[in-house]
Amino acid sequence: MISTRWLEKRRPHWNRLEQLVAVSGRTSVTGLTPAELQELALLYRQSASDLSTVREDPTSTQLAIYLNQLLGRAHNLIYMGRRADRRGIWTFYKDTFPAVFRETFSDTLMAFVLFLVAALAGVLLSVSDPSFSRYFLGPAMMQSIDNHKMWTDSIVTVKPMASSGIMTNNISVAFAAFAMGITAGIGTVWMMLLNGLMMAVVGVACWREGMSLSLWSFVAAHGVLELPAIFIAGGAGLGIAKGLLFPGVLPRRESLVRAGARSVRLVLGTIPLLVIAGVVEAFVSPTSLPARMKFLLAGGLATLLVLYLARKPSSTNKNHQMPQASSTPAPQL
């Protein structure tokens, strides 16, 4: 049976938790100070432990119901997030994504190295054996190249539809490269190698037919955004694989959760890059705009991308941080 002394000792903590929940219910957690957020999380865990104790006493049914309801309100507040804040999206793309990119740059670099190795292998294979290009690219694309005709010409006539399709395809590729990390990185590695090989084989085939300028002037303007975005997404997939295979001192599950959280931020950060790349690929890349203008545009976009990813956060809003989630299970409602 629960003693009166224990109840007197614990009840002020429950009252304080109820007070914090009530305040948060009116203004959301943004109305709490960092100290109050930490206090909320601590009181939640302690009260969850108290509920377990109370449930062991058959005579404390009403108290158990009270604590269960209080913990249910606190749980929803802590674990179901806070009210949507449009500034959060701006802060994510302005500060968070570049910071996470720099933190995980080694993974992005590894994805690029895989792409580059496959590209070099593709150049060597295509130069040494001309039939390799025809086998790899297929008869339709090779016929287009043999006729000195870019297979991208059809984009010009259906720009809006093409732009939408290109964006969808590029985002799908990025998400696939990211998601394949759960295969211990095998799928992500395969996608980086395949894309590198494809780029090289197409490049050599166009070079043989004197179409290098047409190809690279087409690729340059959107490629300076599209390719880095694919490398970042590939790095996100490799980050998941690293968290899965090399947890270090952490439990494997926790290591995977942490790696997954970073990787999700990375792949979400690539979406605007791929959207802009899709617009450029549909409305600029296949047009008759002089090649030098396309290369100038590519240089400008590449410079802006480097400056964006290298910029340091202007400020950190600590007052809006959520309390760190614990392993305490939700109360049974």
Coordinates of C-alpha atoms in Angstrom, one line a residue:
M1 CA 0.0 0.0 0.0
I2 CA 1.3 3.5 -0.9
S3 CA 2.2 5.5 2.2
T4 CA 0.9 9.0 2.9
R5 CA 4.4 10.3 3.2
W6 CA 5.3 9.1 -0.3
L7 CA 2.2 10.8 -1.7
E8 CA 3.0 14.1 0.1
K9 CA 6.5 13.9 -1.4
R10 CA 5.5 13.2 -5.0
R11 CA 2.3 15.3 -5.3
P12 CA 4.1 18.7 -5.7
H13 CA 6.0 17.2 -8.7
W14 CA 2.7 16.2 -10.3
N15 CA 1.2 19.6 -9.6
R16 CA 4.2 21.2 -11.2
L17 CA 3.9 19.0 -14.3
E18 CA 0.2 19.8 -14.6
Q19 CA 1.1 23.5 -14.3
L20 CA 3.7 23.3 -17.1
V21 CA 1.3 21.3 -19.3
A22 CA -1.5 23.9 -18.7
V23 CA 0.8 26.7 -19.7
S24 CA 2.0 24.9 -22.8
G25 CA -1.6 24.1 -23.8
R26 CA -2.3 27.8 -24.1
T27 CA 0.9 28.9 -25.9
S28 CA 2.6 25.7 -27.0
V29 CA 6.1 24.8 -25.8
T30 CA 7.5 28.0 -27.4
G31 CA 6.1 29.7 -24.3
L32 CA 8.5 27.8 -22.0
T33 CA 12.0 28.7 -21.2
P34 CA 14.9 26.2 -21.9
A35 CA 15.0 25.5 -18.1
E36 CA 11.2 24.8 -18.1
L37 CA 11.5 22.5 -21.1
Q38 CA 14.1 20.4 -19.3
E39 CA 12.0 20.4 -16.2
L40 CA 9.0 19.2 -18.3
A41 CA 10.9 16.3 -19.7
L42 CA 12.3 15.3 -16.3
L43 CA 8.9 15.5 -14.5
Y44 CA 7.4 13.5 -17.3
R45 CA 9.9 10.6 -16.8
Q46 CA 9.6 10.8 -13.0
S47 CA 5.8 10.8 -13.1
A48 CA 5.8 7.8 -15.5
S49 CA 7.8 5.9 -12.9
D50 CA 5.3 7.0 -10.2
L51 CA 2.4 5.7 -12.3
S52 CA 4.1 2.3 -12.4
T53 CA 4.3 2.3 -8.6
V54 CA 0.7 3.5 -8.2
R55 CA -0.6 0.8 -10.5
E56 CA 0.8 -1.9 -8.1
D57 CA -1.6 -0.7 -5.4
P58 CA -5.2 -1.9 -6.0
T59 CA -6.5 0.8 -3.7
S60 CA -5.1 3.7 -5.7
T61 CA -7.2 3.3 -8.9
Q62 CA -8.3 7.0 -9.0
L63 CA -4.8 8.2 -8.5
A64 CA -3.6 6.0 -11.3
I65 CA -6.4 7.4 -13.6
Y66 CA -5.3 10.9 -12.7
L67 CA -1.6 10.3 -13.4
N68 CA -2.4 8.4 -16.6
Q69 CA -4.4 11.3 -18.0
L70 CA -1.8 13.8 -16.9
L71 CA 1.0 11.8 -18.6
G72 CA -1.1 11.4 -21.7
R73 CA -1.4 15.2 -22.0
A74 CA 2.4 15.6 -21.3
H75 CA 3.3 12.9 -23.8
N76 CA 1.3 14.5 -26.6
L77 CA 2.9 17.8 -25.9
I78 CA 6.5 16.5 -25.8
Y79 CA 6.4 13.8 -28.5
M80 CA 3.9 15.2 -31.0
G81 CA 5.9 18.2 -31.7
R82 CA 5.0 21.9 -31.6
R83 CA 2.8 24.1 -33.6
A84 CA 4.0 24.6 -37.2
D85 CA 6.2 27.6 -37.6
R86 CA 7.0 28.7 -41.1
R87 CA 10.2 30.3 -39.8
G88 CA 11.4 26.8 -39.0
I89 CA 11.5 25.9 -42.7
W90 CA 13.5 29.0 -43.5
T91 CA 15.9 28.3 -40.6
F92 CA 16.3 24.7 -41.8
Y93 CA 17.4 25.7 -45.3
K94 CA 19.3 28.8 -44.2
D95 CA 21.3 27.3 -41.3
T96 CA 20.6 23.7 -40.5
F97 CA 21.1 22.1 -43.9
P98 CA 24.5 23.7 -44.6
A99 CA 25.7 22.8 -41.1
V100 CA 24.6 19.2 -41.5
F101 CA 26.2 19.1 -44.9
R102 CA 29.6 20.3 -43.5
E103 CA 29.3 17.9 -40.6
T104 CA 28.8 14.9 -43.0
F105 CA 30.9 16.1 -45.8
S106 CA 33.1 13.0 -45.8
D107 CA 30.1 10.9 -46.7
T108 CA 29.2 13.2 -49.7
L109 CA 32.9 13.1 -50.7
M110 CA 32.8 9.3 -50.7
A111 CA 29.7 9.3 -52.9
F112 CA 31.5 11.6 -55.3
V113 CA 34.6 9.4 -55.3
L114 CA 32.5 6.3 -56.2
F115 CA 30.9 8.3 -59.1
L116 CA 34.4 9.5 -60.3
V117 CA 35.9 6.0 -60.1
A118 CA 33.0 4.6 -62.2
A119 CA 33.3 7.5 -64.7
L120 CA 37.0 6.9 -65.2
A121 CA 36.4 3.2 -65.7
G122 CA 33.6 4.1 -68.2
V123 CA 36.0 6.3 -70.2
L124 CA 38.7 3.6 -70.3
L125 CA 36.2 0.9 -71.4
S126 CA 34.6 3.1 -74.0
V127 CA 37.8 4.4 -75.5
S128 CA 39.4 0.9 -75.6
D129 CA 36.3 -0.8 -77.0
P130 CA 33.9 1.3 -79.1
S131 CA 31.3 -1.5 -79.0
F132 CA 31.0 -1.1 -75.2
S133 CA 29.2 2.2 -75.7
R134 CA 26.6 0.7 -78.1
Y135 CA 26.0 -2.2 -75.8
F136 CA 25.7 0.0 -72.7
L137 CA 23.6 2.8 -74.1
G138 CA 21.3 0.8 -76.4
P139 CA 20.4 1.2 -80.1
A140 CA 17.9 4.1 -79.7
M141 CA 20.3 6.5 -78.0
M142 CA 23.3 5.5 -80.2
Q143 CA 21.2 6.1 -83.3
S144 CA 20.4 9.6 -82.0
I145 CA 24.1 10.3 -81.4
D146 CA 25.1 8.8 -84.8
N147 CA 22.6 11.2 -86.4
H148 CA 24.3 14.1 -84.5
K149 CA 21.0 14.8 -82.8
M150 CA 20.6 15.5 -79.1
W151 CA 18.0 13.2 -77.6
T152 CA 17.0 16.1 -75.4
D153 CA 15.5 18.2 -78.2
S154 CA 12.0 17.1 -77.4
I155 CA 12.1 18.9 -74.1
V156 CA 11.9 22.2 -75.8
T157 CA 8.4 21.6 -77.1
V158 CA 6.9 20.5 -73.7
K159 CA 8.8 22.7 -71.2
P160 CA 6.3 22.8 -68.3
M161 CA 5.5 19.1 -68.5
A162 CA 9.2 18.2 -69.0
S163 CA 10.2 20.4 -66.0
S164 CA 7.7 18.6 -63.8
G165 CA 8.9 15.2 -65.0
I166 CA 12.5 16.0 -64.6
M167 CA 12.0 17.3 -61.0
T168 CA 10.0 14.2 -60.1
N169 CA 12.7 11.9 -61.6
N170 CA 15.6 13.7 -60.0
I171 CA 13.9 13.7 -56.5
S172 CA 13.1 10.0 -56.9
V173 CA 16.7 9.2 -57.7
A174 CA 17.9 11.3 -54.7
F175 CA 15.5 9.6 -52.3
A176 CA 16.4 6.2 -53.8
A177 CA 20.1 6.8 -53.2
F178 CA 19.3 7.8 -49.7
A179 CA 16.9 4.9 -48.9
M180 CA 19.3 2.3 -50.3
G181 CA 21.6 3.0 -47.4
I182 CA 19.5 0.6 -45.4
T183 CA 20.9 -2.2 -47.6
A184 CA 24.2 -1.7 -45.8
G185 CA 25.1 0.8 -48.5
I186 CA 25.2 -1.7 -51.3
G187 CA 22.3 -0.1 -53.2
T188 CA 23.7 3.4 -52.7
V189 CA 27.1 2.4 -54.0
W190 CA 25.5 0.7 -57.0
M191 CA 23.6 3.9 -57.9
M192 CA 26.7 6.1 -57.6
L193 CA 28.7 3.7 -59.8
L194 CA 25.9 3.4 -62.4
N195 CA 25.4 7.1 -62.7
G196 CA 29.2 7.7 -63.0
L197 CA 29.5 5.0 -65.7
M198 CA 26.5 6.3 -67.6
M199 CA 27.9 9.9 -67.6
A200 CA 31.3 8.7 -68.9
V201 CA 30.0 6.4 -71.6
V202 CA 27.6 9.1 -73.0
G203 CA 30.5 11.6 -72.9
V204 CA 32.8 9.4 -74.9
A205 CA 30.1 8.5 -77.4
C206 CA 29.3 12.2 -78.0
W207 CA 33.0 13.0 -78.2
R208 CA 33.5 10.4 -81.0
E209 CA 30.8 12.1 -83.1
G210 CA 32.0 15.7 -82.4
M211 CA 29.1 16.5 -80.1
S212 CA 31.0 17.2 -76.9
L213 CA 30.1 20.9 -76.9
S214 CA 26.4 20.1 -77.4
L215 CA 26.5 17.6 -74.6
W216 CA 28.4 19.6 -72.0
S217 CA 26.7 22.9 -72.8
F218 CA 23.4 21.0 -72.2
V219 CA 24.6 19.4 -68.9
A220 CA 26.5 22.3 -67.4
A221 CA 23.8 24.7 -66.3
H222 CA 21.6 22.2 -64.5
G223 CA 24.3 19.7 -63.7
V224 CA 26.1 22.0 -61.3
L225 CA 23.1 21.7 -59.0
E226 CA 21.8 18.2 -59.9
L227 CA 25.0 16.3 -59.5
P228 CA 26.0 17.8 -56.1
A229 CA 22.4 17.1 -54.9
I230 CA 22.8 13.4 -56.0
F231 CA 26.1 13.2 -54.3
I232 CA 24.7 14.6 -51.1
A233 CA 21.8 12.1 -51.3
G234 CA 24.3 9.3 -51.9
G235 CA 26.3 10.6 -48.9
A236 CA 23.1 10.4 -46.8
G237 CA 22.6 6.8 -47.8
L238 CA 26.2 6.0 -47.0
G239 CA 25.7 7.7 -43.6
I240 CA 22.8 5.4 -42.8
A241 CA 25.0 2.4 -43.8
K242 CA 27.8 3.7 -41.6
G243 CA 25.4 4.0 -38.6
L244 CA 24.2 0.5 -39.3
L245 CA 27.5 -1.2 -39.8
F246 CA 29.7 0.8 -37.4
P247 CA 27.7 1.8 -34.3
G248 CA 30.8 2.3 -32.2
V249 CA 30.0 2.5 -28.5
L250 CA 26.3 3.1 -29.2
P251 CA 23.6 0.4 -29.4
R252 CA 23.1 -0.4 -33.1
R253 CA 19.5 0.8 -33.0
E254 CA 20.4 4.2 -31.5
S255 CA 23.4 4.6 -33.9
L256 CA 21.0 3.9 -36.8
V257 CA 18.4 6.4 -35.5
R258 CA 21.0 9.1 -35.1
A259 CA 22.5 8.5 -38.6
G260 CA 19.0 8.4 -40.1
A261 CA 18.1 11.7 -38.5
R262 CA 21.1 13.4 -40.1
S263 CA 20.5 11.7 -43.4
V264 CA 16.9 12.8 -43.6
R265 CA 18.0 16.4 -43.1
L266 CA 20.5 16.0 -45.9
V267 CA 18.1 14.5 -48.5
L268 CA 15.4 17.1 -47.6
G269 CA 17.9 19.8 -48.1
T270 CA 18.5 18.6 -51.7
I271 CA 14.9 19.2 -52.8
P272 CA 15.2 22.9 -53.6
L273 CA 18.5 22.2 -55.5
L274 CA 16.7 19.5 -57.6
V275 CA 13.7 21.7 -58.2
I276 CA 15.9 24.6 -59.5
A277 CA 17.9 22.1 -61.6
G278 CA 14.7 20.7 -63.1
V279 CA 13.6 24.2 -64.1
V280 CA 16.9 25.0 -65.7
E281 CA 17.1 21.6 -67.5
A282 CA 13.7 22.2 -69.0
F283 CA 13.8 25.9 -69.8
V284 CA 17.5 26.7 -70.4
S285 CA 19.7 23.6 -71.1
P286 CA 18.0 22.4 -74.3
T287 CA 17.5 25.9 -75.8
S288 CA 19.5 27.6 -78.6
L289 CA 21.1 29.9 -76.0
P290 CA 24.9 30.3 -76.9
A291 CA 27.0 27.7 -75.1
R292 CA 29.1 30.4 -73.4
M293 CA 26.0 31.8 -71.8
K294 CA 25.1 28.4 -70.5
F295 CA 28.6 27.9 -69.1
L296 CA 28.4 31.3 -67.5
L297 CA 25.1 30.4 -65.9
A298 CA 26.7 27.2 -64.7
G299 CA 29.6 29.0 -63.1
G300 CA 27.2 31.5 -61.4
L301 CA 25.0 28.7 -60.0
A302 CA 28.1 26.7 -58.8
T303 CA 29.5 29.7 -57.1
L304 CA 26.2 30.4 -55.3
L305 CA 26.0 26.8 -54.2
V306 CA 29.5 26.8 -52.8
L307 CA 28.8 30.0 -50.9
Y308 CA 25.5 28.7 -49.6
L309 CA 26.9 25.4 -48.3
A310 CA 30.0 27.1 -46.8
R311 CA 28.1 29.8 -44.9
K312 CA 28.0 29.6 -41.1
P313 CA 24.7 30.0 -39.2
S314 CA 23.9 33.6 -38.3
S315 CA 22.3 32.6 -35.1
T316 CA 21.0 29.6 -33.1
N317 CA 17.6 29.8 -31.6
K318 CA 18.0 27.7 -28.5
N319 CA 14.7 28.8 -27.0
H320 CA 12.8 26.7 -29.5
Q321 CA 14.6 23.4 -28.9
M322 CA 12.4 20.5 -27.9
P323 CA 13.4 18.5 -24.8
Q324 CA 15.4 15.4 -25.8
A325 CA 13.3 12.3 -26.1
S326 CA 13.9 9.6 -23.6
S327 CA 13.3 5.9 -23.7
T328 CA 10.3 6.1 -21.3
P329 CA 7.3 4.5 -23.0
A330 CA 4.1 6.4 -23.4
P331 CA 1.4 5.8 -20.8
Q332 CA -1.3 3.4 -21.6
L333 CA -4.4 5.6 -22.4

